C-alpha cells in the first residue's frame, strides 16, 4: 500500500481521537515507524486496512 495513503489514514485517525491537523503529535520518524508496522501487519494477516490503522494509532496513543 502506498505510504502517502497510509500517512493520510493515520492523520485522519488522530483527528477522530480529538486532535486537529496542528495537534497531531507525530514526527517524521513516527510516521515512518507506523507505516512500516501497518504494512508488515497487512502483509502477514488477512485483515481490513482501516482496522489495522486504528489499532496502531490506538496503541501509539495508549503508550
Coordinates of C-alpha atoms in Angstrom, one line a residue:
X1 CA 0.0 0.0 0.0
X2 CA 1.2 3.5 -0.8
X3 CA 2.9 5.4 2.1
X4 CA 1.1 8.7 1.3
X5 CA -2.3 7.0 1.7
X6 CA -1.3 5.3 4.9
X7 CA 0.0 8.7 6.3
X8 CA -3.3 10.3 5.4
X9 CA -5.2 7.4 7.1
X10 CA -3.1 7.8 10.2
X11 CA -3.6 11.5 10.3
X12 CA -7.4 11.1 9.9
X13 CA -7.4 8.5 12.7
X14 CA -5.8 11.0 15.0
X15 CA -8.4 13.5 14.1
X16 CA -11.1 11.0 15.1
X17 CA -9.3 10.9 18.5
X18 CA -10.0 14.6 19.0
X19 CA -6.8 16.0 17.5
X20 CA -6.8 18.6 14.8
X21 CA -4.3 19.0 11.9
X22 CA -1.9 21.1 14.0
X23 CA -2.1 19.0 17.1
X24 CA -1.2 15.6 15.6
X25 CA 1.7 14.6 17.8
X26 CA 3.7 12.7 15.2
X27 CA 7.2 13.3 14.0
X28 CA 8.5 12.1 10.6
X29 CA 10.1 9.1 12.4
X30 CA 6.8 8.2 14.0
X31 CA 5.0 8.2 10.6
X32 CA 7.8 6.0 9.1
X33 CA 7.6 3.6 12.0
X34 CA 3.8 3.4 12.0
X35 CA 3.5 3.0 8.2
X36 CA 6.1 0.2 8.4
X37 CA 4.2 -1.5 11.2
X38 CA 0.9 -1.3 9.3
X39 CA 2.5 -2.6 6.1
X40 CA 4.0 -5.5 7.9
X41 CA 0.7 -6.5 9.5
X42 CA -1.1 -6.2 6.3
X43 CA 1.4 -8.5 4.6
X44 CA 1.1 -11.2 7.2
X45 CA -2.6 -11.1 8.1
X46 CA -5.8 -11.1 6.1
X47 CA -7.5 -8.0 7.8
X48 CA -9.0 -4.7 7.0
X49 CA -6.6 -1.8 6.5
X50 CA -8.8 0.6 8.5
X51 CA -8.8 -1.8 11.4
X52 CA -5.1 -2.1 11.4
X53 CA -4.5 1.7 11.2
X54 CA -6.9 2.2 14.1
X55 CA -5.2 -0.4 16.1
X56 CA -1.7 1.0 15.5
X57 CA -2.9 4.6 16.3
X58 CA -4.7 3.4 19.4
X59 CA -1.6 1.6 20.6
X60 CA 0.5 4.7 20.0
X61 CA -1.9 6.9 22.0
X62 CA -2.1 4.4 24.9
X63 CA 1.6 4.3 25.5

